[in-house]
XYZ file of C-alpha atoms in Angstrom:
595
model
C -11.139 3.761 -12.036
C -11.889 1.872 -15.227
C -10.431 1.966 -18.719
C -10.757 0.238 -21.971
C -7.088 -0.743 -21.518
C -7.729 -2.878 -18.368
C -7.971 -6.061 -20.492
C -4.656 -5.450 -22.300
C -2.252 -8.401 -22.316
C 0.715 -8.441 -19.983
C 3.077 -7.820 -22.959
C 0.945 -4.834 -24.126
C 1.173 -3.451 -20.532
C 4.966 -3.999 -20.755
C 4.966 -2.110 -24.041
C 3.120 0.795 -22.454
C 5.540 0.812 -19.526
C 8.499 0.900 -21.840
C 7.029 3.827 -23.692
C 6.494 5.606 -20.438
C 10.023 4.844 -19.326
C 11.734 6.301 -22.487
C 13.677 8.749 -20.295
C 15.331 5.790 -18.515
C 16.405 4.055 -21.699
C 20.136 4.589 -21.025
C 19.796 3.112 -17.386
C 17.799 0.171 -18.742
C 20.373 -0.544 -21.457
C 23.298 -0.352 -19.012
C 21.578 -2.465 -16.461
C 20.662 -5.102 -19.206
C 24.144 -5.108 -20.499
C 25.530 -5.999 -17.063
C 22.936 -8.733 -16.655
C 24.053 -10.195 -19.998
C 27.799 -10.133 -19.317
C 27.222 -11.580 -15.713
C 25.245 -14.495 -17.206
C 27.988 -15.109 -19.892
C 30.632 -15.232 -17.186
C 28.280 -17.512 -15.093
C 28.094 -19.983 -17.858
C 31.772 -20.113 -18.710
C 33.016 -22.268 -15.725
C 30.899 -25.183 -16.998
C 32.751 -24.823 -20.335
C 36.110 -24.719 -18.461
C 35.268 -27.863 -16.566
C 34.753 -29.662 -19.910
C 38.025 -28.260 -21.221
C 39.759 -29.338 -18.083
C 38.550 -32.857 -18.533
C 39.725 -32.698 -22.117
C 43.142 -31.691 -20.769
C 43.265 -34.610 -18.214
C 42.207 -37.094 -20.813
C 44.051 -35.989 -23.957
C 46.921 -33.911 -22.414
C 49.233 -32.928 -25.266
C 46.325 -33.606 -27.744
C 43.800 -31.337 -25.957
C 42.057 -28.317 -27.284
C 44.205 -26.051 -25.016
C 47.412 -27.700 -26.433
C 46.408 -26.527 -29.813
C 46.504 -22.913 -28.553
C 50.267 -23.241 -27.805
C 50.370 -24.655 -24.202
C 52.128 -27.931 -24.637
C 52.306 -29.515 -21.198
C 49.325 -30.512 -19.307
C 50.583 -28.521 -16.248
C 50.741 -25.422 -18.353
C 47.283 -25.988 -19.562
C 45.833 -26.499 -16.123
C 47.688 -23.401 -14.867
C 46.127 -21.350 -17.882
C 42.703 -22.724 -17.072
C 43.085 -21.852 -13.362
C 44.004 -18.264 -14.179
C 41.142 -17.977 -16.548
C 38.732 -19.400 -14.003
C 39.934 -16.674 -11.496
C 39.344 -13.851 -13.946
C 35.952 -15.415 -14.937
C 34.706 -15.568 -11.321
C 36.017 -12.098 -10.568
C 34.227 -10.789 -13.711
C 31.023 -12.578 -12.741
C 31.124 -11.042 -9.269
C 31.855 -7.593 -10.597
C 29.014 -7.620 -12.989
C 26.530 -9.061 -10.452
C 27.270 -6.270 -8.086
C 26.755 -3.797 -11.154
C 23.520 -5.176 -12.308
C 22.042 -5.402 -8.762
C 22.917 -1.814 -8.053
C 21.713 -0.646 -11.495
C 18.376 -2.604 -11.435
C 17.643 -1.733 -7.739
C 18.425 1.992 -8.267
C 16.323 1.984 -11.386
C 13.493 0.331 -9.464
C 13.650 2.925 -6.837
C 13.812 5.857 -9.277
C 11.100 4.527 -11.540
C 8.652 3.810 -8.672
C 9.258 7.165 -7.171
C 8.715 8.978 -10.493
C 5.709 6.925 -11.378
C 3.944 7.582 -7.980
C 4.818 11.282 -8.278
C 3.636 11.437 -11.897
C 0.447 9.640 -10.875
C -0.299 11.869 -7.970
C 0.345 15.092 -9.949
C -1.860 13.846 -12.828
C -4.615 12.906 -10.291
C -4.443 16.451 -8.928
C -5.233 17.742 -12.386
C -8.241 15.386 -12.921
C -11.696 16.875 -12.646
C -13.771 16.623 -9.531
C -16.146 14.184 -11.307
C -13.246 11.597 -11.318
C -12.915 11.739 -7.588
C -16.553 11.551 -7.134
C -16.683 8.315 -9.141
C -13.523 6.657 -7.675
C -12.891 5.726 -4.106
C -9.926 7.108 -2.416
C -8.889 3.544 -1.321
C -8.537 2.561 -4.938
C -6.318 5.604 -5.687
C -4.220 4.905 -2.581
C -3.725 1.312 -3.501
C -2.709 2.360 -7.129
C -0.201 4.984 -6.063
C 1.164 2.876 -3.220
C 0.709 -0.958 -3.499
C 0.640 -1.197 -7.235
C 3.765 0.952 -7.603
C 5.536 -1.064 -5.077
C 4.588 -4.277 -6.935
C 6.294 -2.924 -10.128
C 9.293 -1.974 -8.010
C 9.503 -5.641 -6.617
C 9.605 -6.905 -10.342
C 12.357 -4.561 -11.339
C 14.360 -5.457 -8.253
C 14.874 -9.017 -9.445
C 12.359 -10.249 -11.978
C 13.550 -8.214 -14.962
C 17.095 -9.392 -14.570
C 15.938 -13.022 -14.082
C 13.960 -12.930 -17.329
C 16.934 -11.414 -19.238
C 19.364 -13.987 -17.904
C 17.188 -16.839 -18.800
C 17.037 -15.608 -22.462
C 20.850 -15.158 -22.429
C 21.313 -18.627 -21.088
C 19.154 -20.232 -23.784
C 20.938 -18.350 -26.704
C 24.482 -18.773 -25.303
C 24.168 -22.414 -24.236
C 22.364 -23.121 -27.470
C 25.266 -21.698 -29.417
C 27.735 -23.966 -27.656
C 25.572 -27.045 -27.973
C 25.289 -26.688 -31.700
C 28.942 -26.136 -32.158
C 29.801 -29.214 -30.041
C 26.986 -31.511 -31.286
C 23.895 -30.630 -33.279
C 22.195 -33.885 -32.449
C 22.530 -33.587 -28.705
C 21.562 -29.832 -29.017
C 18.465 -30.821 -30.770
C 17.556 -33.367 -28.037
C 18.415 -30.935 -25.213
C 16.301 -28.233 -26.683
C 13.269 -30.426 -27.382
C 11.614 -29.474 -23.899
C 11.990 -25.749 -24.499
C 8.878 -25.416 -26.839
C 6.875 -27.089 -24.170
C 8.307 -24.793 -21.555
C 7.526 -21.620 -23.609
C 4.036 -22.981 -24.364
C 3.489 -23.538 -20.734
C 4.712 -19.967 -19.973
C 2.378 -18.331 -22.444
C -0.477 -20.722 -21.319
C 0.068 -19.552 -17.708
C 0.291 -15.961 -18.760
C -3.090 -16.159 -20.451
C -4.672 -17.851 -17.610
C -3.020 -15.803 -14.822
C -3.351 -12.283 -16.361
C -7.095 -11.869 -15.602
C -6.636 -13.588 -12.154
C -3.935 -11.046 -11.156
C -6.093 -8.095 -12.412
C -8.738 -9.290 -10.041
C -6.161 -9.543 -7.223
C -5.335 -5.935 -7.834
C -8.988 -4.905 -7.854
C -9.566 -6.765 -4.541
C -6.499 -5.043 -3.002
C -8.211 -1.588 -3.921
C -11.495 -2.720 -2.478
C -9.779 -3.774 0.715
C -7.961 -0.416 0.900
C -11.190 1.426 0.347
C -12.868 -0.566 3.220
C -10.098 0.186 5.564
C -9.943 3.934 4.697
C -13.750 4.319 5.013
C -13.976 2.475 8.316
C -11.081 4.298 9.907
C -12.320 7.639 8.622
C -15.755 6.884 9.974
C -14.779 5.304 13.218
C -16.853 7.768 15.399
C -19.967 6.808 13.390
C -19.245 3.244 13.711
C -18.869 3.548 17.496
C -22.003 5.587 17.792
C -24.117 2.987 16.131
C -22.252 0.097 17.944
C -21.572 -1.309 14.513
C -18.003 -2.594 15.139
C -19.028 -6.239 14.760
C -20.825 -5.472 11.559
C -17.965 -3.572 10.051
C -15.458 -6.208 11.228
C -17.441 -8.669 9.216
C -17.472 -6.481 6.174
C -13.697 -6.150 6.433
C -13.388 -9.926 6.822
C -15.422 -10.385 3.722
C -13.306 -7.982 1.663
C -10.210 -9.640 3.115
C -11.474 -13.069 2.241
C -12.231 -11.870 -1.293
C -8.621 -10.922 -1.617
C -7.486 -14.229 -0.244
C -9.791 -16.183 -2.731
C -8.528 -14.015 -5.665
C -4.919 -14.876 -4.637
C -5.807 -18.558 -4.241
C -7.044 -18.818 -7.781
C -3.792 -17.179 -9.098
C -1.647 -19.360 -6.865
C -3.310 -22.460 -8.143
C -2.308 -21.682 -11.679
C 1.129 -20.625 -10.919
C 1.886 -23.685 -8.732
C 0.902 -26.100 -11.555
C 3.588 -24.738 -13.753
C 6.589 -25.903 -11.881
C 5.776 -29.653 -12.017
C 5.315 -29.460 -15.766
C 8.651 -27.669 -16.122
C 10.537 -30.152 -13.883
C 9.388 -33.139 -16.024
C 10.228 -31.399 -19.314
C 13.645 -30.555 -17.901
C 14.188 -34.188 -16.888
C 13.359 -35.374 -20.353
C 15.972 -32.989 -21.814
C 18.628 -33.874 -19.384
C 18.105 -37.620 -19.787
C 18.344 -37.247 -23.513
C 21.723 -35.405 -23.277
C 22.970 -37.730 -20.659
C 22.243 -41.037 -22.470
C 22.694 -40.070 -26.156
C 25.834 -37.939 -25.470
C 27.309 -40.765 -23.372
C 26.698 -43.331 -26.029
C 28.423 -40.946 -28.636
C 31.421 -40.474 -26.256
C 31.805 -44.284 -25.714
C 31.731 -44.710 -29.585
C 34.279 -41.942 -29.942
C 32.134 -39.667 -32.047
C 31.975 -37.186 -29.261
C 35.029 -35.874 -27.205
C 34.890 -36.779 -23.633
C 35.508 -33.197 -22.608
C 32.761 -32.112 -25.015
C 30.424 -34.573 -23.433
C 31.227 -33.148 -19.957
C 30.492 -29.643 -21.226
C 27.174 -30.758 -22.610
C 26.098 -32.533 -19.404
C 27.018 -29.566 -17.297
C 25.316 -27.005 -19.706
C 22.197 -29.049 -19.987
C 21.608 -28.559 -16.381
C 22.660 -24.909 -16.617
C 20.326 -24.477 -19.530
C 17.233 -26.206 -18.262
C 17.322 -25.912 -14.466
C 16.954 -22.096 -14.312
C 13.739 -22.477 -16.163
C 12.165 -23.998 -13.089
C 12.355 -20.476 -11.690
C 10.385 -19.268 -14.647
C 7.131 -19.867 -12.765
C 8.165 -17.555 -9.963
C 9.453 -14.935 -12.435
C 6.384 -14.992 -14.504
C 4.238 -14.846 -11.381
C 6.097 -11.730 -10.395
C 5.787 -10.468 -13.959
C 2.082 -10.938 -14.115
C 1.526 -9.270 -10.824
C 3.725 -6.287 -11.944
C 1.858 -5.895 -15.232
C -1.525 -6.032 -13.544
C -0.313 -3.227 -11.303
C 1.294 -1.421 -14.331
C -2.014 -1.403 -16.193
C -3.790 0.314 -13.222
C -0.958 2.904 -12.867
C -0.845 3.792 -16.550
C -4.650 3.673 -16.757
C -4.730 6.373 -14.090
C -2.109 8.371 -16.009
C -4.223 7.958 -19.162
C -7.320 9.463 -17.463
C -8.446 12.451 -19.548
C -8.361 15.932 -18.019
C -11.453 17.880 -19.260
C -10.846 21.112 -17.452
C -7.724 22.347 -19.259
C -5.407 24.961 -17.642
C -4.403 28.024 -19.525
C -0.933 28.117 -17.898
C 0.812 31.598 -18.140
C -2.382 33.672 -18.725
C -3.133 35.391 -15.509
C -6.069 37.517 -14.424
C -5.378 41.230 -14.838
C -3.883 42.610 -11.549
C -5.008 43.908 -9.246
C -8.135 41.851 -9.260
C -11.079 44.125 -8.605
C -13.556 41.188 -8.014
C -16.514 41.712 -10.298
C -18.069 38.352 -11.078
C -20.566 37.737 -13.884
C -22.514 34.470 -14.540
C -23.587 34.657 -18.220
C -26.336 32.231 -19.406
C -24.753 29.195 -17.563
C -25.884 25.672 -18.361
C -24.418 22.645 -16.590
C -25.492 19.036 -15.832
C -23.786 16.479 -13.870
C -23.376 13.253 -15.932
C -24.261 10.969 -13.055
C -27.531 12.524 -11.708
C -28.694 14.934 -14.429
C -28.852 17.691 -11.820
C -27.260 21.080 -12.450
C -28.049 24.636 -13.341
C -29.577 26.398 -16.360
C -30.117 29.957 -17.611
C -27.999 31.452 -14.755
C -27.436 35.229 -15.139
C -25.951 36.984 -12.261
C -23.815 40.148 -12.041
C -21.830 40.812 -8.739
C -20.072 44.260 -8.812
C -16.700 44.336 -7.220
C -16.864 44.805 -3.464
C -20.558 43.638 -3.303
C -22.087 40.680 -1.472
C -24.174 38.156 -3.223
C -26.164 35.627 -1.238
C -27.500 32.414 -2.806
C -30.408 30.743 -0.975
C -32.580 27.789 -1.873
C -33.395 24.251 -1.046
C -30.635 21.533 -0.812
C -29.870 20.322 -4.303
C -30.997 23.459 -6.038
C -27.697 24.279 -7.677
C -26.102 26.776 -5.292
C -22.945 24.917 -4.603
C -22.744 23.985 -8.272
C -22.236 27.706 -9.159
C -19.192 27.843 -6.765
C -17.753 24.724 -8.236
C -18.121 26.241 -11.728
C -16.662 29.511 -10.663
C -13.498 27.602 -9.202
C -13.500 25.572 -12.465
C -13.862 22.290 -10.730
C -16.166 21.777 -13.767
C -16.700 23.823 -17.013
C -20.223 24.733 -18.093
C -21.701 23.181 -21.087
C -22.895 26.634 -22.201
C -22.262 30.164 -21.221
C -19.359 31.497 -19.206
C -18.182 33.145 -15.932
C -16.067 36.319 -16.155
C -14.025 37.965 -13.388
C -13.383 41.609 -14.066
C -14.597 40.993 -17.631
C -12.157 38.179 -18.356
C -13.610 34.706 -19.113
C -12.245 32.440 -16.495
C -11.656 29.718 -19.098
C -8.935 31.994 -20.659
C -6.861 32.379 -17.498
C -4.696 29.989 -15.603
C -6.207 27.931 -12.857
C -3.613 29.143 -10.389
C -4.442 32.775 -11.215
C -8.154 32.105 -10.912
C -8.001 30.091 -7.557
C -5.524 32.522 -6.054
C -8.198 35.211 -6.441
C -10.833 33.209 -4.599
C -10.862 32.261 -0.962
C -13.223 29.251 -0.177
C -14.766 28.616 3.248
C -16.790 25.516 3.022
C -19.363 23.762 5.316
C -17.211 20.597 5.294
C -13.999 22.080 6.757
C -10.890 20.052 5.944
C -7.817 20.585 8.148
C -4.634 18.795 7.450
C -2.849 16.799 10.080
C -0.420 19.116 11.617
C -0.339 22.290 13.836
C -2.815 25.147 13.832
C -0.046 27.435 12.361
C 0.528 25.053 9.389
C -3.232 24.920 8.588
C -3.627 28.731 8.788
C -0.623 29.405 6.591
C -1.743 26.726 4.001
C -2.711 29.413 1.525
C 0.143 31.726 2.279
C 3.222 29.718 3.506
C 5.336 32.787 3.683
C 3.014 34.387 6.186
C 4.626 35.754 9.507
C 3.216 34.880 12.938
C 1.931 38.376 13.200
C 0.036 38.035 10.010
C -1.359 34.574 11.131
C -2.391 36.034 14.495
C -4.128 39.090 12.864
C -6.146 36.731 10.455
C -7.092 34.755 13.506
C -8.231 37.801 15.420
C -10.293 38.929 12.410
C -11.974 35.474 12.198
C -12.497 35.504 15.935
C -10.235 32.428 16.391
C -7.544 33.943 18.421
C -9.497 33.876 21.707
C -9.545 29.959 21.697
C -6.049 29.492 20.062
C -4.363 31.690 22.755
C -6.036 29.676 25.417
C -4.608 26.351 24.091
C -1.455 25.072 25.901
C 0.594 25.018 22.738
C -1.107 27.926 21.034
C -0.343 28.060 17.258
C 1.637 24.923 17.679
C -1.259 22.874 18.824
C -1.734 19.678 16.770
C -5.235 19.558 15.226
C -5.165 15.774 14.412
C -6.445 14.120 11.220
C -9.161 16.292 9.603
C -8.965 18.390 12.771
C -10.609 15.860 15.133
C -9.083 17.365 18.166
C -11.059 20.630 17.596
C -14.733 21.431 17.860
C -16.849 22.062 14.708
C -16.947 25.846 15.607
C -13.191 26.073 16.148
C -12.632 24.317 12.817
C -14.908 26.573 11.045
C -13.148 29.756 12.561
C -9.820 28.335 11.536
C -11.127 27.808 7.862
C -12.231 31.417 7.776
C -8.910 32.634 9.144
C -7.113 30.423 6.580
C -9.038 32.109 3.813
C -8.504 35.562 5.148
C -4.684 34.983 5.429
C -4.715 34.290 1.698
C -6.318 37.741 1.275
C -8.415 37.017 -1.689
C -10.316 39.709 -3.569
C -13.281 37.261 -3.792
C -14.355 35.273 -0.734
C -16.848 32.407 -1.161
C -18.774 31.084 2.002
C -20.474 27.763 1.136
C -22.813 27.411 4.122
C -19.899 28.246 6.389
C -22.280 28.839 9.382
C -24.803 25.959 9.016
C -23.030 23.588 11.334
C -21.991 25.895 14.159
C -23.751 27.076 17.246
C -25.322 30.543 17.677
C -22.310 32.025 19.504
C -19.894 30.847 16.706
C -22.336 32.082 14.097
C -22.491 35.450 15.726
C -18.677 35.626 15.895
C -18.387 34.617 12.098
C -21.120 37.209 11.247
C -19.121 39.933 13.041
C -15.975 38.881 11.181
C -17.803 38.952 7.766
C -19.045 42.513 8.425
C -15.399 43.544 8.989
C -13.814 41.705 6.073
C -16.567 42.231 3.447
C -15.448 45.841 2.916
C -13.641 46.221 -0.420
C -13.959 42.480 -1.086
C -16.399 40.711 -3.229
C -18.251 38.040 -1.080
C -20.492 35.141 -2.395
C -22.425 33.525 0.367
C -24.418 30.352 0.335
C -26.808 30.141 3.358
C -29.732 28.274 4.718
C -30.248 30.729 7.595
C -31.708 33.803 6.007
C -30.889 35.919 9.150
C -27.207 35.619 8.064
C -27.529 37.280 4.721
C -30.065 40.174 5.433
C -27.322 42.727 4.756
C -26.196 41.221 1.403
C -26.304 43.648 -1.516
C -28.132 40.985 -3.738
C -30.023 37.871 -2.735
C -30.680 35.274 -5.366
C -33.246 32.554 -4.714
C -32.266 29.289 -6.645
C -34.728 26.485 -7.326
C -34.330 23.566 -9.649
C -31.141 24.985 -11.097
C -32.477 28.387 -12.021
C -32.689 31.815 -10.338
C -36.292 32.479 -9.507
C -35.964 35.681 -7.537
C -33.262 38.278 -6.883
C -33.004 41.581 -5.070
C -32.149 42.964 -1.678
C -33.644 41.621 1.480
C -36.375 44.241 1.654
C -37.110 43.994 -2.005
C -37.598 40.226 -1.901
C -39.926 40.670 1.214
C -41.961 43.118 -0.787
C -42.227 40.666 -3.676
C -43.842 38.230 -1.200
C -42.622 35.323 -3.156
C -40.519 32.084 -2.190
C -37.970 34.093 -0.184
C -40.719 36.010 1.848
C -42.364 32.650 2.589
C -39.128 31.120 3.795
C -38.442 34.286 5.880
C -41.720 33.906 7.633
C -41.060 30.242 8.416
C -37.604 30.944 9.868
C -38.760 33.997 11.918
C -41.899 32.148 13.304
C -44.279 34.457 11.382
C -45.949 31.596 9.400
């Protein structure tokens, strides 16, 4: 998953995130306001300490006395009451900003993941052929969680550091512009260090996120192919490959950590310089009488309050860089273009009769250049079309085009005279039932998988579909029947059982057009015979398009089209093609032992 945006700066990524989060603006403003008020309350006690020192030293001449509180006892009492309310306010707004930021983090990460997943579902099949599932899982899971961790604490920390600099700076310049200037001298160095770190760390954290995706891909591939690994006794080899991917992730993190760790010592020395300047120069001014002793106390305390939180900037920026690297990947996924556009709201005319026309179709895969050209086929409603030909000749491509997994470069496909580009994807795909050679069953029960295309189906309807597909005989013999768990990808069932369930699932959908993409190529003779019996029953009043290598399975088809190098080279019935004595007849003789 690549994009021209992947080299955006972290602040550009933050801008993209804020544009995405426009709907959360009120929550962000409320949380930010609570963070600001909390920090103002947090700074206030240091000012009160200085005021209290002023009361003790100057008593009736103190600042508080000028407000109408004459005795030192009254002044201390007022300061104590004010301190109580400030601490209570600080505690209240700390509770509020934590609740608001954490809830915002949870809501935003959930919505981002949902939006990313829903957008991914709309993307073309070419995207999934070019992108590993491990990278996608890492983006929707780990990257979204990384952003959540930043919003949980990092966002508030960045806001409060900015508030501290502004608020403390204002107090400093009111009390002593000279000391303020000295105290703020290290801040440009700290800001320069932060930006320098950001420029250095940004690409490193982008590499970290890439390595996370690679590691996820390796784990997903190995766990999905565990049977193959075991059969080739390749456990040690795959463990070594996983170790290499894991070590690459460790090394990417090590490079980022090396940069981030160097930031803290630089900041600490800058802080020390600012503190010493305030401590010494302010102290000298207090001794000379040009600076109030209480004001000097305020400056000393606030210098620490101003500069010390900046030591945490390294950790905050580290969290920020990780989050923005993740944000780029998430938003890049959301920015992936959809080429097959849905015509929502425009349905196929009902009831669908099932006539299918392929009119002058041209299509090429961008990656390989393979595809189809000059395809012209007309399948009357209720007829059976069989597509035969060598592997890679373009048969499955026609099915993918009919389902609009891709759109042709030229020509069109029509169902009942309606161009499929002009109807909604839901309406189109609801009219087609697909039984593929590569059967995918979801982790769950047999009932769940059979009812996948018709969730409202009753048990009676499920059983009837299973009987029609000749799957009920083995289902009824299972201890848990329809409640039997099939395992991930149906691993607890045999290939023939999975194929029969796939056929039953398509039948329960009751589509007017049934597509069988080499549905019997990987099953035994008994299962093939069972499926053939099923097809003879279900083919009535239904359009069937079959892709097959075994010619014995399609001899009863109304039309057989022989596809070679992306073009239809022969078509007709079984007997007509034998009479033509072309490619089909030659293949028939080979498969029947006559050659």
